[in-house]
Coordinates of C-alpha atoms in Angstrom, one line a residue:
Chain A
X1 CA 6.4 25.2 35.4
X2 CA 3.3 25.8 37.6
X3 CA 1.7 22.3 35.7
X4 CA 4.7 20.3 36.5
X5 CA 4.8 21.0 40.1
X6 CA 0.8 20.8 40.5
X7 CA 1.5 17.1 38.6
X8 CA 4.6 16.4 40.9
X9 CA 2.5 17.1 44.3
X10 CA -0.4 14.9 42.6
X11 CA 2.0 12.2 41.7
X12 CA 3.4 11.8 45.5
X13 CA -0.1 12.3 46.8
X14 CA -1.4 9.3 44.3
X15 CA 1.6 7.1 45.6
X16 CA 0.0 7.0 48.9
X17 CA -2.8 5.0 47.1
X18 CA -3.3 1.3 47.2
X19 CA -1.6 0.1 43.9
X20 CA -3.0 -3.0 41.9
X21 CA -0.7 -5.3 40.8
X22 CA 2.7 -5.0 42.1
X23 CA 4.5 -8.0 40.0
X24 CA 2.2 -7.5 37.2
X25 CA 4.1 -4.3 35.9
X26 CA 1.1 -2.2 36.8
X27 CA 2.6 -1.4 40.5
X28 CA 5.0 1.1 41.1
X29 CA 7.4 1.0 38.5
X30 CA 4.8 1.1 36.0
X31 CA 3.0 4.4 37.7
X32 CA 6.7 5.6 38.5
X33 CA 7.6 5.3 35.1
X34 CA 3.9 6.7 33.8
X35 CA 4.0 9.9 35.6
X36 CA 7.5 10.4 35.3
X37 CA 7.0 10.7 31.4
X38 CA 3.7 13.0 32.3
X39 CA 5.7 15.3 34.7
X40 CA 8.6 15.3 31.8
X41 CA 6.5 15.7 28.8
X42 CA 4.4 18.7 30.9
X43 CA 7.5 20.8 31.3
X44 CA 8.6 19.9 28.1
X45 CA 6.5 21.9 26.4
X46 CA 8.0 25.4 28.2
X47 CA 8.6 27.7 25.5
X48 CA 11.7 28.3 26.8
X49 CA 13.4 25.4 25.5
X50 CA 14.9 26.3 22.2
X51 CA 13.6 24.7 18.4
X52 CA 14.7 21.1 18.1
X53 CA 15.6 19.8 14.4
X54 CA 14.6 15.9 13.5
X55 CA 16.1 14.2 11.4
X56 CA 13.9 13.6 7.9
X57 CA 12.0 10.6 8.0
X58 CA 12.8 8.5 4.8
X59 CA 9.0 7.2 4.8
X60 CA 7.7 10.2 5.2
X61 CA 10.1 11.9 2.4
X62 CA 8.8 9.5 0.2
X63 CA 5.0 10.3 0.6
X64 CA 5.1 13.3 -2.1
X65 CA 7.6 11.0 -4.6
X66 CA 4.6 8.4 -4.4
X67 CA 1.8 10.6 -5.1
X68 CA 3.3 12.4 -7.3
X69 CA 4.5 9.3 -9.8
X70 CA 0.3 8.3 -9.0
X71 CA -0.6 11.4 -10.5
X72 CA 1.9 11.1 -13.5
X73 CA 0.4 7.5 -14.3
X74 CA -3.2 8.9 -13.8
X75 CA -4.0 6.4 -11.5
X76 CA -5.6 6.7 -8.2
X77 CA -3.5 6.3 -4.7
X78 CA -4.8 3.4 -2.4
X79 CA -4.9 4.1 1.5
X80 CA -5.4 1.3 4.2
X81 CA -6.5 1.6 7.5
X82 CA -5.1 -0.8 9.9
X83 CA -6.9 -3.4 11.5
X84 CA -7.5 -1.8 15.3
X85 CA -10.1 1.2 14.6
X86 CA -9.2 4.4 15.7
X87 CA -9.4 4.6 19.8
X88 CA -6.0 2.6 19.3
X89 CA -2.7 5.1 19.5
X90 CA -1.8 3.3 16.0
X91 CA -4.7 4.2 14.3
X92 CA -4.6 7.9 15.3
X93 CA -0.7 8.1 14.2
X94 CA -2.1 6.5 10.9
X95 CA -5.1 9.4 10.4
X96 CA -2.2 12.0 11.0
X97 CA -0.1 10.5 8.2
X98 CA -3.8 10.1 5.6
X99 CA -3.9 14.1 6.5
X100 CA -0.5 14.9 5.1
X101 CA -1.5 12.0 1.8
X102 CA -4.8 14.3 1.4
X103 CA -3.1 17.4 1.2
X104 CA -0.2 16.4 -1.2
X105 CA -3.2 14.3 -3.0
X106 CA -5.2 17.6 -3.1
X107 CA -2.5 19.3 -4.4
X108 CA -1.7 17.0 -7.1
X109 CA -5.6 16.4 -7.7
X110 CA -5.2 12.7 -7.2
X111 CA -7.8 11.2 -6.2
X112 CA -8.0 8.9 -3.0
X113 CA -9.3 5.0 -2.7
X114 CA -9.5 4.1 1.1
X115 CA -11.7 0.9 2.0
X116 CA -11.9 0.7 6.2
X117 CA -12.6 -2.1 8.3
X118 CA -14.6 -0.1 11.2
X119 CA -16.7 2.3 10.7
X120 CA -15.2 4.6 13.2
X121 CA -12.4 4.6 11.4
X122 CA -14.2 5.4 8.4
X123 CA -15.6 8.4 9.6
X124 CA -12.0 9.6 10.9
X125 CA -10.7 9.0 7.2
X126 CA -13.2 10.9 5.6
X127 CA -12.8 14.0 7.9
X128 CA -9.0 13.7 7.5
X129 CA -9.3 13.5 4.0
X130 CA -11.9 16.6 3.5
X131 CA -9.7 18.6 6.3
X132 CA -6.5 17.9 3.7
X133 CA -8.5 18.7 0.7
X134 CA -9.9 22.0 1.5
X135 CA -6.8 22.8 3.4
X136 CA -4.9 22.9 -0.5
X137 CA -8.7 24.7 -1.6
X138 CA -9.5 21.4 -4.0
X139 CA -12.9 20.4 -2.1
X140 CA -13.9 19.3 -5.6
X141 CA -11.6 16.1 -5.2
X142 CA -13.6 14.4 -2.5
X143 CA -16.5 13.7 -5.2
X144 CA -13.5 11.7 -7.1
X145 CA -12.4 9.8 -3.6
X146 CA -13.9 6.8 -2.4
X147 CA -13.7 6.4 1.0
X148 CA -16.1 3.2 2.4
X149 CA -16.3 0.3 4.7
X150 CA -15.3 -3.2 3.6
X151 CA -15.9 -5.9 6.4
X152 CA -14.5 -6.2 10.3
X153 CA -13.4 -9.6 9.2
X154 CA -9.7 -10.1 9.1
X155 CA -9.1 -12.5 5.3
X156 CA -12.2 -11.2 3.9
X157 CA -11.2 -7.8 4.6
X158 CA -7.7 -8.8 2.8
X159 CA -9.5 -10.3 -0.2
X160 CA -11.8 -7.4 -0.4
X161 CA -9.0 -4.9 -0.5
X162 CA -6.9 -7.6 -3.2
X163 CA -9.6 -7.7 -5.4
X164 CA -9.3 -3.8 -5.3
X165 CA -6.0 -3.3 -6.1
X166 CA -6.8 -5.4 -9.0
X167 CA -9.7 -3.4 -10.3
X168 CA -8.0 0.1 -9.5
X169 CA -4.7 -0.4 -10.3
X170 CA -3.4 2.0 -7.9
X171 CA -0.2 4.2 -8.8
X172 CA 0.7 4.3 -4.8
X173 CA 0.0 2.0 -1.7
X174 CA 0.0 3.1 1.6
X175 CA -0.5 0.9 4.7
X176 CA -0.9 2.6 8.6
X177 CA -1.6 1.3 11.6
X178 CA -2.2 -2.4 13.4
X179 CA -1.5 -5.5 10.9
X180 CA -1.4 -8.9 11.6
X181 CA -1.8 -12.1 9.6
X182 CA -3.4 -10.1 6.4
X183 CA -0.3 -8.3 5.7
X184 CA 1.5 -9.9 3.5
X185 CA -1.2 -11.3 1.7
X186 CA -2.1 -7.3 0.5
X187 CA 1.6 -6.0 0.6
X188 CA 2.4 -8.9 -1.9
X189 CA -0.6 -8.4 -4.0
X190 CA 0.4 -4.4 -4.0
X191 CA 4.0 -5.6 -5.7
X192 CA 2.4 -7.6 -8.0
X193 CA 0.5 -4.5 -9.0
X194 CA 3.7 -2.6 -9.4
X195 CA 2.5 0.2 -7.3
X196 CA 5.0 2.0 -5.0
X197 CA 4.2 0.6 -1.3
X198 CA 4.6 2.9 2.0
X199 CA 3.7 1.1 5.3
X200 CA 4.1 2.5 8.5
X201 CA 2.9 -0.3 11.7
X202 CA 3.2 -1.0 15.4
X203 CA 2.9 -4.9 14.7
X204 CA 6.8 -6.0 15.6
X205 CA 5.7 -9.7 14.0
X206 CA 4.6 -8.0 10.6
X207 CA 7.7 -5.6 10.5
X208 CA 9.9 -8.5 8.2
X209 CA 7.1 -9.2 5.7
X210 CA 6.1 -5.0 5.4
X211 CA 10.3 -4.9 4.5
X212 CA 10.0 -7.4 2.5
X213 CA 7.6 -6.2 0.1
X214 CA 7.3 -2.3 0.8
X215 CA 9.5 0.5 -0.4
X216 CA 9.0 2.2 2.2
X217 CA 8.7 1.4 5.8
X218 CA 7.9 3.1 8.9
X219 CA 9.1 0.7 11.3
X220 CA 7.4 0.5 15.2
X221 CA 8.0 4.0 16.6
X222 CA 8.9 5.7 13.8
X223 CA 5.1 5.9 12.7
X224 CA 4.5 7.6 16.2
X225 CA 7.3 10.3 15.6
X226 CA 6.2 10.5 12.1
X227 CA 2.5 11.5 13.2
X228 CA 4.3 14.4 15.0
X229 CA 7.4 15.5 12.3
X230 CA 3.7 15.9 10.1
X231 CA 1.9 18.2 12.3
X232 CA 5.8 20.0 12.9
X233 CA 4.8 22.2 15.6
X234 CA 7.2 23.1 18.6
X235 CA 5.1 20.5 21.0
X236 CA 5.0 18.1 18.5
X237 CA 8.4 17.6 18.0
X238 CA 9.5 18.2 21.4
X239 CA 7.5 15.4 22.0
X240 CA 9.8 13.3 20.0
X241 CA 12.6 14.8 21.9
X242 CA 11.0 13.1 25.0
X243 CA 10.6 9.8 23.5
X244 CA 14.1 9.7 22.9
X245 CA 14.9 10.7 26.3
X246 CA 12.5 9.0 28.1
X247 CA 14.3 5.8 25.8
X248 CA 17.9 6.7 27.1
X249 CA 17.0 6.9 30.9
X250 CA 14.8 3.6 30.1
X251 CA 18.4 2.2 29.5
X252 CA 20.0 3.5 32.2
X253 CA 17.5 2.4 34.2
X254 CA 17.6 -1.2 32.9
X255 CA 21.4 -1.1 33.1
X256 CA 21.7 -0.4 36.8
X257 CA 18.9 -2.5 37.4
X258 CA 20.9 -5.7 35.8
X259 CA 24.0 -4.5 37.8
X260 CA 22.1 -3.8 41.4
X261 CA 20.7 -7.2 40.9
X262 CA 23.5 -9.2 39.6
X263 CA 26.1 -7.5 42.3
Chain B
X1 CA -15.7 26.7 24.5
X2 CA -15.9 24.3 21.7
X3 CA -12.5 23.6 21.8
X4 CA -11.9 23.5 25.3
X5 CA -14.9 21.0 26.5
X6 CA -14.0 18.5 24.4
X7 CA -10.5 19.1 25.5
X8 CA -11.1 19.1 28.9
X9 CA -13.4 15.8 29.0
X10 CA -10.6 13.9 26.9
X11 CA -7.6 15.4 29.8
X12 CA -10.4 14.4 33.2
X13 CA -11.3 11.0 31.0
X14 CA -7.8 10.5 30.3
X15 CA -6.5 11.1 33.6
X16 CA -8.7 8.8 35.5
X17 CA -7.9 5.6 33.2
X18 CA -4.6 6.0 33.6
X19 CA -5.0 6.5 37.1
X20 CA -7.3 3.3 37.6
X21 CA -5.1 1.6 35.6
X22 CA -2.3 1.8 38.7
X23 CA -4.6 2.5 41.6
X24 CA -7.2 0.3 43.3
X25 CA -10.2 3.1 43.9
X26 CA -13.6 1.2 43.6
X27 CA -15.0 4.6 42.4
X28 CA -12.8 4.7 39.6
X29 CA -12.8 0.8 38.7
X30 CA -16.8 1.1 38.6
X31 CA -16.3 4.4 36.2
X32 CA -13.9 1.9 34.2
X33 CA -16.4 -0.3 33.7
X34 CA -19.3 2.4 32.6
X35 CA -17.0 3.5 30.1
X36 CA -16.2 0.1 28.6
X37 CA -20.4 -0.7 28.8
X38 CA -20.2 2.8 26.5
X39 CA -17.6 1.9 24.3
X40 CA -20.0 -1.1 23.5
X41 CA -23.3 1.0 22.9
X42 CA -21.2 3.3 20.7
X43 CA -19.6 0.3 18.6
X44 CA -23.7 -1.1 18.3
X45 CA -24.1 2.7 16.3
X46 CA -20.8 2.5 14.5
X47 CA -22.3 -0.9 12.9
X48 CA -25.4 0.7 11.8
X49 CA -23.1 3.4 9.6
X50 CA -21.1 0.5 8.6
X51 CA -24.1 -1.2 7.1
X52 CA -25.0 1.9 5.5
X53 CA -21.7 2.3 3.6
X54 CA -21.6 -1.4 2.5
X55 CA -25.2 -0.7 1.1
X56 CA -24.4 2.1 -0.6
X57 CA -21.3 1.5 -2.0
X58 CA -22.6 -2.3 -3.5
X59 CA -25.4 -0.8 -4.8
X60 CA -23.7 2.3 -6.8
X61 CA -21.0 -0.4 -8.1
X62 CA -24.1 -2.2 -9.2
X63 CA -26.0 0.2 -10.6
X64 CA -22.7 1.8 -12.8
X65 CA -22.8 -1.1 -14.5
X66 CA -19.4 -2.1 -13.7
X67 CA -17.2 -5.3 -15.4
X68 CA -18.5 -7.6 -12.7
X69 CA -21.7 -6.5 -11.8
X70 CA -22.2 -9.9 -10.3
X71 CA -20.3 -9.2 -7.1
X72 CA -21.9 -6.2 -5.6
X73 CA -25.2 -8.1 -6.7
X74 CA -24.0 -11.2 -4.5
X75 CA -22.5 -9.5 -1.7
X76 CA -26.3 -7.6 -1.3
X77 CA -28.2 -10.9 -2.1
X78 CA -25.4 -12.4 1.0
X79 CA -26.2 -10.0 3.0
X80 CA -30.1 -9.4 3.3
X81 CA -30.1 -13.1 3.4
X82 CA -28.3 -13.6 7.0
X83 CA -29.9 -11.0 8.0
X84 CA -33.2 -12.3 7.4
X85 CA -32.6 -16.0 8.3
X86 CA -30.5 -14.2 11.3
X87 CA -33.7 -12.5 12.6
X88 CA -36.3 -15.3 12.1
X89 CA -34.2 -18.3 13.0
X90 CA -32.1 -17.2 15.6
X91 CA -28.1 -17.6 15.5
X92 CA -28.2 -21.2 17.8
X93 CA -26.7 -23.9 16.8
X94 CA -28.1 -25.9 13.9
X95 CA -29.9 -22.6 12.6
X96 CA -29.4 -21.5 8.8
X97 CA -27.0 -18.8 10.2
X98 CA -24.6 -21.5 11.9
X99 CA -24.6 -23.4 9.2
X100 CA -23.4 -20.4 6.8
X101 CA -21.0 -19.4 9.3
X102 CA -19.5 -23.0 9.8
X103 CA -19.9 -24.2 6.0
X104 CA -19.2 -21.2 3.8
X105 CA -17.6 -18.4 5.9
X106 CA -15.0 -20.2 7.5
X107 CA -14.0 -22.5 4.4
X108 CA -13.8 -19.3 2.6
X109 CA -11.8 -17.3 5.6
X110 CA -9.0 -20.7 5.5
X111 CA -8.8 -20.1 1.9
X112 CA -7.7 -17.0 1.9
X113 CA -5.5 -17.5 4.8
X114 CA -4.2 -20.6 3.2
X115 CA -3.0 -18.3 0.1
X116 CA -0.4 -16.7 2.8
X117 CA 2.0 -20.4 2.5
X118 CA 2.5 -19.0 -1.2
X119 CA 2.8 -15.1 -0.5
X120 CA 5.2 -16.1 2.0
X121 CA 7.7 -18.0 -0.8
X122 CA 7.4 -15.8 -3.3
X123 CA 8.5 -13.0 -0.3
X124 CA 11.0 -15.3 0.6
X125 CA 12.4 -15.4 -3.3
X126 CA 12.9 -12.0 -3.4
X127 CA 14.0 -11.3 -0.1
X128 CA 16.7 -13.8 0.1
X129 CA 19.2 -12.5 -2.6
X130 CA 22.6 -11.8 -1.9
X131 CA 23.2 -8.8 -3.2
X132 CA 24.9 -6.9 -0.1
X133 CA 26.4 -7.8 2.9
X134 CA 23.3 -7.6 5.2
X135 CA 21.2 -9.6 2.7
X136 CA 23.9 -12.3 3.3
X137 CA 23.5 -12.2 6.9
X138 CA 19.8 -12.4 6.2
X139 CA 20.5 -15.0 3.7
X140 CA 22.8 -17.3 5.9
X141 CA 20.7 -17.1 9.0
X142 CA 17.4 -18.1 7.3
X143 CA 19.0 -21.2 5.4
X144 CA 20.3 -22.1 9.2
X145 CA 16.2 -21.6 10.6
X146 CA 15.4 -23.1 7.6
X147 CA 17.4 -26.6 7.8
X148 CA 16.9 -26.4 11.7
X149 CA 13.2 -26.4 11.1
X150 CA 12.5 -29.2 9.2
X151 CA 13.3 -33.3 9.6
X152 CA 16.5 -33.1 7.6
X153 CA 18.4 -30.8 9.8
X154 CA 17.8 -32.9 12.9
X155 CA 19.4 -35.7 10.5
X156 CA 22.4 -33.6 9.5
X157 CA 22.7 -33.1 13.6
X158 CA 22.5 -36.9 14.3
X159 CA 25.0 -38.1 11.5
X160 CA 27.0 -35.2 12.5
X161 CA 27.5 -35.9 16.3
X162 CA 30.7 -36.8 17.5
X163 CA 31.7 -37.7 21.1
X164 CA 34.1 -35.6 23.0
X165 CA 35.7 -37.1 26.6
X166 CA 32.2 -38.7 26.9
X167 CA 29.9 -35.4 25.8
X168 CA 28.3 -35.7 22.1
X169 CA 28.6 -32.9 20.2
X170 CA 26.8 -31.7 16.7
X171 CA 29.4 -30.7 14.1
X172 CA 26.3 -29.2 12.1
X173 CA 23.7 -28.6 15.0
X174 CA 21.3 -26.6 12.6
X175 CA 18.1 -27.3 15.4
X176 CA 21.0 -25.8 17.8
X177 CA 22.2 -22.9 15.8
X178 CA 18.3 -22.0 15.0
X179 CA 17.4 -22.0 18.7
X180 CA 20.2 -19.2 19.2
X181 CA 19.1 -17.7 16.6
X182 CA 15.7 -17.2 17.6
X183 CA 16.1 -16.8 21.4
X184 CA 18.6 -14.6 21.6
X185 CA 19.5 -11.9 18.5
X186 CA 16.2 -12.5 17.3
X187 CA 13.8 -11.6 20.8
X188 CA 16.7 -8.8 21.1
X189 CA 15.9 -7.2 18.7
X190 CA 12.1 -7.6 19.0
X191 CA 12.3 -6.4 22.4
X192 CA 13.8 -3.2 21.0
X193 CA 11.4 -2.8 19.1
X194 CA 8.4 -3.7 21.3
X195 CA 10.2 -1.3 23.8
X196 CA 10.0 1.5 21.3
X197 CA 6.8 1.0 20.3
X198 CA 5.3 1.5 23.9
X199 CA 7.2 4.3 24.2
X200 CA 6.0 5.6 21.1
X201 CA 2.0 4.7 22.5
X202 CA 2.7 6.4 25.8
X203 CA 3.9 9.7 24.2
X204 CA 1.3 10.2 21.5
X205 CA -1.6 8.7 24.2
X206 CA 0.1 12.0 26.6
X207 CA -0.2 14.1 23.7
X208 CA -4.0 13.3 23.5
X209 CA -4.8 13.6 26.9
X210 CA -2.2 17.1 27.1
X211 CA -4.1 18.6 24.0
X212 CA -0.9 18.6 22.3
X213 CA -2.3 16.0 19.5
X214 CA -5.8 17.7 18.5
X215 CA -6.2 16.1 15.0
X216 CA -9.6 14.1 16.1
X217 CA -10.9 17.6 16.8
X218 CA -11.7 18.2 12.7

């Protein structure tokens, strides 16, 4: 309680500040809005608010039933990075969802294919991976894993990863993070395969072709709250909690906005 | 200690983005700045390990003796080839480099892109079944963007129109129906989403800066 009053005196200090850009959303509603989310998710995390249950995540559900048919078809699974590297939130959500594929993966002793387009990224993957491996005590696997860099470039980054799936044949797709144009050229390649596709992406104009062609689908925020039903500790889900909160007084707010203005 | 300093200089690094962001302080725009020079210097390393793994995955593919051995052998012989007419004639224009880039790469990069026109209708196919209810919906309101889309519907919407006490009016305005369509359920629902999605990017960006989300500390 003694961090959200420290951050609720620093807030109304901070307003006293010259803002930037007062039309441009990044005035005062934006920092109102900000901080009230910091203040929120700061005394969110008292232990004296009781467990919260989530609802299970169909996507996430499905993660196991993937690998597991992989493994039963002795083929490899196929993980792919999206296209912003990992300083972007997406990105991160993606590396927490490769953690929870490398432990199941590790625990089925299937081994993992994961072709990046930053190096950055690629280093992330690798310590995710070998954090999930020798989490389920099969370090062996990573020997079997190939975890490298393609190209930065957008189509032949797609083609790369196309010509891939061809030569591996992978039993299970997965798909996390930023996509944009190359999506549905490697999510319809995947079906052609007849591996079983997961996608989980941020990209509202790729959402329809990711449904289109994947079994499974983590649509826009659910691949946020998915990276924290994963890690399923109490801060983790509370922060969920807060998203959905913060999203109902968004509404209110938008709601007496329309009426104050229209009145 | 080795948990907490990186901790710490993610929550003060954190903190005073998000503050510069929303507050004009010329000490912390300049600091803005330093770290976006830094980001840079760091992505100038992150290539040299991204050169290495190309390398030495090409080369193992090679060397295995795979089906194709022909590809890794061409992507290395591609490589150490722009690189050396790179460094000894200079990427200006009319060098061996722009001329790669402008005849080979960018052919190559519309060909792949172009292959999306046939991903998309064979998507299309198998998305536009009606099997259910929603898949109706879906069904209807893409043959109404469809028609509105192309020549034909603007036709339909011509021989169609009928006058009313002096005001035409399009029995089958497909154009008319798509426009709806797209402007208002459509950016709806996109909204939604997009509205979700920040949401979803400020919470998990607090949980970095909080130490809640530590899974870049492996």
């Amino acid at each position: 309680m003694k961090i959200g009053k420290a951050a609720s005196i620093l807030f109304l200090l901070l307003i006293s500040f010259e803002l930037k850009g007062a039309s441009s959303g990044a005035g005062l509603e934006g920092m109102l809005y900000f901080f009230a989310f910091l203040i929120l998710f700061i005394l969110f995390r008292s232990p004296k608010i009781p467990s919260l249950k989530t609802r299970e995540i169909a996507g996430i559900k499905a993660l196991e039933e993937a690998i597991g048919r992989s493994t039963e078809m002795g083929k490899p699974i196929l993980f792919i990075s999206g296209t912003k590297p990992v300083p972007s939130v997406s990105a991160v959500a993606g590396m927490n969802v490769l953690g929870r594929i490398a432990k199941l993966a590790a625990r089925y002793g299937t081994p993992i294919v994961s072709p990046h387009n930053n190096s950055i990224t690629m280093m992330a993957a690798t310590e995710e991976i070998k954090e999930g491996l020798r989490s389920s005590n099969n370090e062996e696997l990573l020997q079997d894993c190939s975890i490298f860099y393609l190209t930065d470039s957008l189509f032949p980054y797609a083609a790369g990863i196309n010509a891939l799936t061809s030569k591996v044949r992978p039993g299970a797709i997965f798909y996390m993070g930023t996509f944009y144009a190359e999506s549905l050229i490697l999510t319809e390649h995947g079906q052609n395969t007849g591996a079983i596709q997961i996608a989980g992406t941020d990209s509202v104009a790729q959402i329809p072709f990711f449904i289109t062609t994947c079994d499974y689908l983590l649509m826009g925020e659910e691949l946020f709250a998915a990276s924290a039903y994963i890690q399923n500790d109490e801060a983790s889900l509370r922060s969920i909690f807060m998203l959905d909160l913060a999203k109902a007084a968004t509404i209110a707010y938008i709601l007496i906005k329309i009426f104050v203005v229209n009145l | 200690m080795k948990i907490m300093a990186p901790l710490l200089i993610v929550f003060i690094g954190g903190m005073l983005m998000a503050f510069q962001y929303y507050i004009d302080i010329p000490l912390l725009n300049n600091i803005y700045k330093g770290v976006l020079d830094w980001h840079m210097v760091i992505a100038v390393f992150a290539l040299v390990i991204a050169v290495k793994s190309l390398i030495e995955r090409q080369w193992k593919n090679f060397r295995q003796k795979t089906e194709h051995p022909v590809y890794p052998l061409t992507t290395l012989i591609s490589f150490f080839t722009v690189v050396f007419l790179g460094i000894f004639f200079g990427l200006k224009q009319g060098s061996p480099v722009n001329f790669i880039y402008n005849n080979l790469l960018v052919p190559l990069q519309a060909t792949i892109f172009s292959l999306l026109a046939f991903y998309i209708s064979s998507a299309a196919y198998r998305a536009f079944r009606a099997k259910n209810f929603s898949s109706t919906v879906l069904l209807i309101a893409a043959m109404i963007v469809v028609m509105g889309r192309i020549p034909l519907g603007d036709l339909i919407a011509t021989w169609t129109t009928i006058s009313i006490s002096g005001k035409d009016f399009a029995i089958l305005d497909f154009p008319g129906w798509t426009r709806w369509i797209l402007t208002v359920p459509n950016v709806g629902i996109k909204r939604a989403f997009i509205f979700g999605i920040t949401l979803g990017i400020v919470s998990t960006s607090l949980k970095v800066i909080l130490g809640i989300e530590r899974g870049w500390l492996k």
